[in-house]
Amino acid sequence: MSTISSRMAVAVHVLAYLAWRRDEPVTSERMAGSVNTNAVVVRRIMGSLRNAGLVSVQPGVGGGAQLAREPQDITLLDVYRAVEEKEELFALHSEPCRHCDIGSNIRQVLQGVFCQAHQAMQGVLGHVTIADVFQQVKGHGGGCGGAARELADEFVRARAQHA
């Protein structure tokens, strides 16, 4: 099964780190240490985040990155759109047999289902902010499962209130 690239997770990690270090520019080396990756990977992602207006970067000695917006004003959908290069979440297989009842219709049917799934994912990401992630991470220093579950529960409650 293919997945969205790790760029999304790294970008959210970096933005949560910058939310934690709000009062100072942070170098790519420091962020890379937290992510446990190479600073070049962080710099590439930072370029995408900068182009999307999510971070500002000051080059040189004493420079680094900072959030360009308040953490509560950056949604995970903003991050997804900044770092994921492909627009489609799911890929359709190449030309199925047009002479088969299934093959001649499967792409059209799957495209509709995949489009709905992509829209649902964007809906979830649009309701979660970097501030939400930061607060969850801060409150759950030991484990990730609880934080993810609480964020999902919050989304379900918010969705039910707007329905």
PDB file of C-alpha atoms in Angstrom:
ATOM      1  CA  MET A   1       0.000   0.000   0.000  1.00  0.00           C
ATOM      2  CA  SER A   2       1.433   3.383  -0.910  1.00  0.00           C
ATOM      3  CA  THR A   3       1.314   6.245   1.560  1.00  0.00           C
ATOM      4  CA  ILE A   4       1.644   9.975   1.566  1.00  0.00           C
ATOM      5  CA  SER A   5       5.337  10.791   1.773  1.00  0.00           C
ATOM      6  CA  SER A   6       6.952  11.447   5.134  1.00  0.00           C
ATOM      7  CA  ARG A   7       7.335  15.099   4.102  1.00  0.00           C
ATOM      8  CA  MET A   8       3.981  15.836   5.744  1.00  0.00           C
ATOM      9  CA  ALA A   9       4.971  14.289   9.080  1.00  0.00           C
ATOM     10  CA  VAL A  10       8.377  15.982   9.035  1.00  0.00           C
ATOM     11  CA  ALA A  11       6.800  19.349   8.186  1.00  0.00           C
ATOM     12  CA  VAL A  12       4.288  19.076  11.057  1.00  0.00           C
ATOM     13  CA  HIS A  13       7.109  18.011  13.394  1.00  0.00           C
ATOM     14  CA  VAL A  14       9.204  21.023  12.347  1.00  0.00           C
ATOM     15  CA  LEU A  15       6.296  23.442  12.750  1.00  0.00           C
ATOM     16  CA  ALA A  16       5.447  22.051  16.196  1.00  0.00           C
ATOM     17  CA  TYR A  17       9.124  22.478  17.137  1.00  0.00           C
ATOM     18  CA  LEU A  18       9.030  26.089  15.933  1.00  0.00           C
ATOM     19  CA  ALA A  19       5.844  26.646  17.967  1.00  0.00           C
ATOM     20  CA  TRP A  20       7.761  25.366  20.997  1.00  0.00           C
ATOM     21  CA  ARG A  21      10.690  27.724  20.298  1.00  0.00           C
ATOM     22  CA  ARG A  22       8.593  30.805  19.437  1.00  0.00           C
ATOM     23  CA  ASP A  23      11.029  33.370  20.839  1.00  0.00           C
ATOM     24  CA  GLU A  24      14.111  32.458  18.825  1.00  0.00           C
ATOM     25  CA  PRO A  25      15.154  31.574  15.284  1.00  0.00           C
ATOM     26  CA  VAL A  26      15.858  27.843  15.056  1.00  0.00           C
ATOM     27  CA  THR A  27      18.536  26.357  12.800  1.00  0.00           C
ATOM     28  CA  SER A  28      17.836  23.471  10.467  1.00  0.00           C
ATOM     29  CA  GLU A  29      20.433  21.459  12.378  1.00  0.00           C
ATOM     30  CA  ARG A  30      18.476  21.776  15.634  1.00  0.00           C
ATOM     31  CA  MET A  31      15.217  20.831  13.934  1.00  0.00           C
ATOM     32  CA  ALA A  32      16.933  17.925  12.182  1.00  0.00           C
ATOM     33  CA  GLY A  33      18.128  16.685  15.567  1.00  0.00           C
ATOM     34  CA  SER A  34      14.550  16.586  16.843  1.00  0.00           C
ATOM     35  CA  VAL A  35      13.270  14.891  13.687  1.00  0.00           C
ATOM     36  CA  ASN A  36      16.308  12.582  13.618  1.00  0.00           C
ATOM     37  CA  THR A  37      17.077  13.274   9.981  1.00  0.00           C
ATOM     38  CA  ASN A  38      19.629  15.157   7.908  1.00  0.00           C
ATOM     39  CA  ALA A  39      19.495  18.973   7.979  1.00  0.00           C
ATOM     40  CA  VAL A  40      19.285  18.973   4.164  1.00  0.00           C
ATOM     41  CA  VAL A  41      15.911  17.202   4.395  1.00  0.00           C
ATOM     42  CA  VAL A  42      14.674  19.837   6.832  1.00  0.00           C
ATOM     43  CA  ARG A  43      15.951  22.691   4.628  1.00  0.00           C
ATOM     44  CA  ARG A  44      14.106  21.311   1.587  1.00  0.00           C
ATOM     45  CA  ILE A  45      10.864  21.111   3.548  1.00  0.00           C
ATOM     46  CA  MET A  46      11.487  24.553   5.026  1.00  0.00           C
ATOM     47  CA  GLY A  47      11.707  25.918   1.477  1.00  0.00           C
ATOM     48  CA  SER A  48       8.219  24.620   0.730  1.00  0.00           C
ATOM     49  CA  LEU A  49       6.885  25.963   4.038  1.00  0.00           C
ATOM     50  CA  ARG A  50       8.489  29.355   3.347  1.00  0.00           C
ATOM     51  CA  ASN A  51       6.984  29.488  -0.149  1.00  0.00           C
ATOM     52  CA  ALA A  52       3.569  28.823   1.391  1.00  0.00           C
ATOM     53  CA  GLY A  53       4.025  31.653   3.892  1.00  0.00           C
ATOM     54  CA  LEU A  54       4.089  29.359   6.924  1.00  0.00           C
ATOM     55  CA  VAL A  55       7.651  30.117   8.072  1.00  0.00           C
ATOM     56  CA  SER A  56      10.160  32.896   7.679  1.00  0.00           C
ATOM     57  CA  VAL A  57      13.851  32.106   7.310  1.00  0.00           C
ATOM     58  CA  GLN A  58      16.795  34.348   8.181  1.00  0.00           C
ATOM     59  CA  PRO A  59      20.040  33.088   6.612  1.00  0.00           C
ATOM     60  CA  GLY A  60      23.478  33.465   8.124  1.00  0.00           C
ATOM     61  CA  VAL A  61      25.014  33.454  11.587  1.00  0.00           C
ATOM     62  CA  GLY A  62      22.346  33.886  14.234  1.00  0.00           C
ATOM     63  CA  GLY A  63      19.670  33.141  11.670  1.00  0.00           C
ATOM     64  CA  GLY A  64      17.175  30.345  11.471  1.00  0.00           C
ATOM     65  CA  ALA A  65      13.492  29.757  10.975  1.00  0.00           C
ATOM     66  CA  GLN A  66      10.436  31.013  12.811  1.00  0.00           C
ATOM     67  CA  LEU A  67       6.714  30.641  12.308  1.00  0.00           C
ATOM     68  CA  ALA A  68       5.330  33.302   9.979  1.00  0.00           C
ATOM     69  CA  ARG A  69       1.849  32.906  11.478  1.00  0.00           C
ATOM     70  CA  GLU A  70       0.472  32.041  14.863  1.00  0.00           C
ATOM     71  CA  PRO A  71       0.313  28.253  15.444  1.00  0.00           C
ATOM     72  CA  GLN A  72      -3.493  28.376  15.746  1.00  0.00           C
ATOM     73  CA  ASP A  73      -3.641  29.946  12.270  1.00  0.00           C
ATOM     74  CA  ILE A  74      -1.773  27.104  10.531  1.00  0.00           C
ATOM     75  CA  THR A  75      -3.869  24.027   9.760  1.00  0.00           C
ATOM     76  CA  LEU A  76      -2.533  20.656   8.789  1.00  0.00           C
ATOM     77  CA  LEU A  77      -4.308  21.216   5.473  1.00  0.00           C
ATOM     78  CA  ASP A  78      -2.086  24.279   4.932  1.00  0.00           C
ATOM     79  CA  VAL A  79       0.932  22.076   5.641  1.00  0.00           C
ATOM     80  CA  TYR A  80      -0.300  19.292   3.357  1.00  0.00           C
ATOM     81  CA  ARG A  81      -0.812  21.731   0.499  1.00  0.00           C
ATOM     82  CA  ALA A  82       2.645  23.220   1.079  1.00  0.00           C
ATOM     83  CA  VAL A  83       4.673  20.013   1.092  1.00  0.00           C
ATOM     84  CA  GLU A  84       2.813  17.360  -0.876  1.00  0.00           C
ATOM     85  CA  GLU A  85       3.623  17.767  -4.545  1.00  0.00           C
ATOM     86  CA  LYS A  86       0.947  15.501  -5.947  1.00  0.00           C
ATOM     87  CA  GLU A  87      -2.667  16.611  -5.743  1.00  0.00           C
ATOM     88  CA  GLU A  88      -4.197  13.154  -5.999  1.00  0.00           C
ATOM     89  CA  LEU A  89      -4.161  10.985  -2.906  1.00  0.00           C
ATOM     90  CA  PHE A  90      -4.949   7.803  -4.855  1.00  0.00           C
ATOM     91  CA  ALA A  91      -3.711   6.758  -8.261  1.00  0.00           C
ATOM     92  CA  LEU A  92      -5.860   4.805 -10.693  1.00  0.00           C
ATOM     93  CA  HIS A  93      -4.364   1.862 -12.523  1.00  0.00           C
ATOM     94  CA  SER A  94      -3.633   2.278 -16.201  1.00  0.00           C
ATOM     95  CA  GLU A  95      -6.132   1.477 -18.913  1.00  0.00           C
ATOM     96  CA  PRO A  96      -8.309  -1.506 -17.897  1.00  0.00           C
ATOM     97  CA  CYS A  97      -9.903  -3.585 -20.607  1.00  0.00           C
ATOM     98  CA  ARG A  98     -12.683  -1.565 -22.293  1.00  0.00           C
ATOM     99  CA  HIS A  99     -14.407  -4.737 -23.484  1.00  0.00           C
ATOM    100  CA  CYS A 100     -14.995  -5.999 -19.948  1.00  0.00           C
ATOM    101  CA  ASP A 101     -18.086  -4.844 -18.018  1.00  0.00           C
ATOM    102  CA  ILE A 102     -15.968  -4.200 -14.928  1.00  0.00           C
ATOM    103  CA  GLY A 103     -12.919  -2.813 -16.734  1.00  0.00           C
ATOM    104  CA  SER A 104     -14.925  -0.340 -18.782  1.00  0.00           C
ATOM    105  CA  ASN A 105     -16.477   1.276 -15.686  1.00  0.00           C
ATOM    106  CA  ILE A 106     -14.096   0.746 -12.782  1.00  0.00           C
ATOM    107  CA  ARG A 107     -12.027   3.905 -13.247  1.00  0.00           C
ATOM    108  CA  GLN A 108     -15.076   6.175 -13.188  1.00  0.00           C
ATOM    109  CA  VAL A 109     -16.465   4.515 -10.059  1.00  0.00           C
ATOM    110  CA  LEU A 110     -13.129   4.509  -8.220  1.00  0.00           C
ATOM    111  CA  GLN A 111     -12.440   8.114  -9.147  1.00  0.00           C
ATOM    112  CA  GLY A 112     -15.651   9.166  -7.389  1.00  0.00           C
ATOM    113  CA  VAL A 113     -14.864   7.149  -4.260  1.00  0.00           C
ATOM    114  CA  PHE A 114     -11.243   8.323  -4.164  1.00  0.00           C
ATOM    115  CA  CYS A 115     -12.324  11.946  -4.598  1.00  0.00           C
ATOM    116  CA  GLN A 116     -14.682  11.628  -1.612  1.00  0.00           C
ATOM    117  CA  ALA A 117     -11.911  10.055   0.483  1.00  0.00           C
ATOM    118  CA  HIS A 118      -9.511  12.854  -0.438  1.00  0.00           C
ATOM    119  CA  GLN A 119     -12.104  15.481   0.481  1.00  0.00           C
ATOM    120  CA  ALA A 120     -12.728  13.753   3.820  1.00  0.00           C
ATOM    121  CA  MET A 121      -9.002  13.731   4.566  1.00  0.00           C
ATOM    122  CA  GLN A 122      -8.766  17.422   3.727  1.00  0.00           C
ATOM    123  CA  GLY A 123     -11.723  18.085   6.029  1.00  0.00           C
ATOM    124  CA  VAL A 124      -9.936  16.421   8.934  1.00  0.00           C
ATOM    125  CA  LEU A 125      -6.647  18.213   8.227  1.00  0.00           C
ATOM    126  CA  GLY A 126      -8.468  21.541   7.944  1.00  0.00           C
ATOM    127  CA  HIS A 127      -9.781  21.230  11.505  1.00  0.00           C
ATOM    128  CA  VAL A 128      -6.448  20.513  13.198  1.00  0.00           C
ATOM    129  CA  THR A 129      -3.903  23.280  13.756  1.00  0.00           C
ATOM    130  CA  ILE A 130      -0.233  23.310  14.656  1.00  0.00           C
ATOM    131  CA  ALA A 131      -1.334  24.710  18.031  1.00  0.00           C
ATOM    132  CA  ASP A 132      -3.545  21.615  18.518  1.00  0.00           C
ATOM    133  CA  VAL A 133      -0.667  19.289  17.666  1.00  0.00           C
ATOM    134  CA  PHE A 134       1.747  21.210  19.892  1.00  0.00           C
ATOM    135  CA  GLN A 135      -0.648  21.107  22.846  1.00  0.00           C
ATOM    136  CA  GLN A 136      -1.217  17.379  22.385  1.00  0.00           C
ATOM    137  CA  VAL A 137       2.496  16.659  22.115  1.00  0.00           C
ATOM    138  CA  LYS A 138       3.237  18.804  25.163  1.00  0.00           C
ATOM    139  CA  GLY A 139       0.556  17.000  27.157  1.00  0.00           C
ATOM    140  CA  HIS A 140       1.640  13.498  26.149  1.00  0.00           C
ATOM    141  CA  GLY A 141       5.376  13.379  26.577  1.00  0.00           C
ATOM    142  CA  GLY A 142       5.381   9.596  26.871  1.00  0.00           C
ATOM    143  CA  GLY A 143       3.248   8.183  24.097  1.00  0.00           C
ATOM    144  CA  CYS A 144       1.700   9.002  20.755  1.00  0.00           C
ATOM    145  CA  GLY A 145      -1.395   6.807  20.705  1.00  0.00           C
ATOM    146  CA  GLY A 146      -3.372   8.883  23.207  1.00  0.00           C
ATOM    147  CA  ALA A 147      -2.597  12.161  21.480  1.00  0.00           C
ATOM    148  CA  ALA A 148      -3.734  10.878  18.098  1.00  0.00           C
ATOM    149  CA  ARG A 149      -6.878   9.404  19.591  1.00  0.00           C
ATOM    150  CA  GLU A 150      -7.760  12.663  21.380  1.00  0.00           C
ATOM    151  CA  LEU A 151      -7.245  14.737  18.218  1.00  0.00           C
ATOM    152  CA  ALA A 152      -9.472  12.357  16.265  1.00  0.00           C
ATOM    153  CA  ASP A 153     -12.122  12.479  19.009  1.00  0.00           C
ATOM    154  CA  GLU A 154     -12.010  16.294  18.990  1.00  0.00           C
ATOM    155  CA  PHE A 155     -12.547  16.291  15.233  1.00  0.00           C
ATOM    156  CA  VAL A 156     -15.536  13.927  15.498  1.00  0.00           C
ATOM    157  CA  ARG A 157     -17.096  16.126  18.214  1.00  0.00           C
ATOM    158  CA  ALA A 158     -16.531  19.292  16.140  1.00  0.00           C
ATOM    159  CA  ARG A 159     -17.974  17.621  13.051  1.00  0.00           C
ATOM    160  CA  ALA A 160     -21.083  16.492  14.977  1.00  0.00           C
ATOM    161  CA  GLN A 161     -21.670  20.041  16.243  1.00  0.00           C
ATOM    162  CA  HIS A 162     -21.552  21.437  12.697  1.00  0.00           C
ATOM    163  CA  ALA A 163     -23.801  18.740  11.218  1.00  0.00           C
TER     164      ALA A 163
END
